[in-house]
């Protein structure tokens, strides 16, 4: 018997109904030229309260130059309103590439014998984290393959403790986000107790049939268990979760709708949508040839996906990684992306020692190979304010508390001052002289934009205190 779509259900078959996704695709195609409907959707979107998956799917169908331009303009306006010119910086940290799964698009899959397997010891993690701190990073995303023998939850918990405990010169990792395999409520509770920021898990694709083909072996092959992981994470007390698909595995229309239905499901069931959405695209890697995948997403479509997501979920941060080229990153920053990785290494141990070409332990090829300092200088040059802020999680502003501040437009009162203070720390401790000069000008300019006089005065005081050697001020 066919299941009925129910956004508030705890079962993947109901909240991620294949029928609802296909009906939405058909609805969007049928209304592609319905100017009256499109105008009303754009008018609703302008109120910045988001769109549902059907409305967003209609926008995604639009290719007429005037409509496309209007959507892009709206995406830029919404981004400006909620995120200003701030871009939050982070770096991935690969702990282990042992994996028992058989994901056909990932070089870590268990049957790949040509990749060098490696798992960092706690001492090696220390060295990687010091290297990251010396670049200026404050926010990490931990990554591991799924392997109960090599990478049990105890290993992840111990690693988090190690990372938070490292204080090297003025460096500190202040927020550890975690991207590990779907697990139990009890393990999510333990991750929460260990002080993680966001729990990130990519769905890869929401199409069950395709998912099962792409994940032929290992625990990840259980579609329902994987798709319901965020529900268990929330039951375990983690209220900031990050979702994403790997665009290119399935038709982009299907997974775009799935992403929004997942967000709606979390909102319906737990009262809080995802904290972030990541938009990785399939790219080449060891043992993986993108020619094998017929759904690879071209740049023009990718830009439209980012713009319509920005319009549909204005309150959700959007992340792009170094899989993308600098030119593409520049474009998606304009259209909606609010978090960026910089200076990333996607190999295990890669921050201490970049791997030699024949060693091959990276998960994917990096297209943006610039150092963090180069990325920061580039952002400043483009008029953005790179931010190393981690304040919300440390001030207990998570889950629905965070979302209610965002929805009331209040979070920007914290974001701008924190961006200025954390950028100042970065400039004083890690930047090259030319980046520092650029950044100091930017801070002076944007200090004027802090709306409340008392806050502005405090920011000025804290900036002076940073020059005197003090650190870690936050709003
Ligand atoms: Fe393992 Fe994750 Fe790669 Fe799949 S995508 S093979 S689970 S590391
Ligand atoms: Fe993010 Fe909160 Fe910092 Fe703003 S204040 S940048 S929302 S952590």
CSV table of N, CA and C in Angstrom, one decimal, residues 30 55 63 77 132 168 180 183 257 275 286 295 302 306 347 351 367 388 413 430 439-440 453:
chain,number,residue,atom,x,y,z
A,30,UNK,N,4.2,21.8,-14.8
A,30,UNK,CA,2.9,22.3,-15.3
A,30,UNK,C,2.7,23.8,-15.1
A,55,UNK,N,6.3,25.7,-4.0
A,55,UNK,CA,6.6,27.1,-4.5
A,55,UNK,C,8.0,27.2,-5.0
A,63,UNK,N,13.6,29.8,-16.4
A,63,UNK,CA,14.9,30.1,-17.2
A,63,UNK,C,14.8,31.4,-18.0
A,77,UNK,N,19.2,40.2,-2.1
A,77,UNK,CA,18.5,41.1,-1.1
A,77,UNK,C,18.3,40.3,0.2
A,132,UNK,N,46.1,24.0,12.2
A,132,UNK,CA,44.9,24.7,11.9
A,132,UNK,C,44.8,26.0,12.7
A,168,UNK,N,47.1,26.8,21.9
A,168,UNK,CA,48.5,26.9,21.4
A,168,UNK,C,48.6,28.4,21.0
A,180,UNK,N,29.7,12.7,11.0
A,180,UNK,CA,30.0,11.3,11.1
A,180,UNK,C,28.7,10.5,10.7
A,183,UNK,N,23.8,7.5,13.5
A,183,UNK,CA,24.0,6.6,14.6
A,183,UNK,C,22.8,6.6,15.5
A,257,UNK,N,14.0,19.3,-4.1
A,257,UNK,CA,12.7,19.2,-3.5
A,257,UNK,C,12.9,18.4,-2.2
A,275,UNK,N,20.0,24.0,10.8
A,275,UNK,CA,20.9,25.1,11.0
A,275,UNK,C,21.6,25.5,9.7
A,286,UNK,N,40.0,10.1,-6.4
A,286,UNK,CA,40.7,8.8,-6.7
A,286,UNK,C,39.6,7.7,-6.9
A,295,UNK,N,24.0,12.9,-14.0
A,295,UNK,CA,23.2,14.0,-13.5
A,295,UNK,C,24.1,15.2,-13.0
A,302,UNK,N,23.5,25.3,-11.0
A,302,UNK,CA,24.0,25.3,-9.6
A,302,UNK,C,23.7,26.7,-9.0
A,306,UNK,N,21.3,27.5,-5.7
A,306,UNK,CA,21.7,28.3,-4.5
A,306,UNK,C,20.7,29.5,-4.3
A,347,UNK,N,42.6,15.3,3.0
A,347,UNK,CA,43.3,14.1,3.2
A,347,UNK,C,43.5,14.0,4.8
A,351,UNK,N,47.1,18.6,7.0
A,351,UNK,CA,47.5,20.0,7.5
A,351,UNK,C,48.9,20.0,7.9
A,367,UNK,N,39.3,22.2,-5.5
A,367,UNK,CA,39.4,23.1,-6.7
A,367,UNK,C,40.0,24.4,-6.2
A,388,UNK,N,35.3,34.8,12.1
A,388,UNK,CA,35.7,33.6,12.7
A,388,UNK,C,34.8,33.3,14.0
A,413,UNK,N,22.5,41.8,15.2
A,413,UNK,CA,23.0,42.6,16.3
A,413,UNK,C,24.2,42.0,16.9
A,430,UNK,N,47.5,36.2,12.7
A,430,UNK,CA,47.8,35.2,11.7
A,430,UNK,C,48.0,35.9,10.3
A,439,UNK,N,42.2,44.4,6.1
A,439,UNK,CA,41.3,44.0,7.1
A,439,UNK,C,41.1,45.2,8.1
A,440,UNK,N,42.1,45.9,8.4
A,440,UNK,CA,42.0,47.0,9.4
A,440,UNK,C,41.1,48.1,8.8
A,453,UNK,N,24.7,52.6,19.6
A,453,UNK,CA,25.9,53.3,20.1
A,453,UNK,C,26.6,52.6,21.2
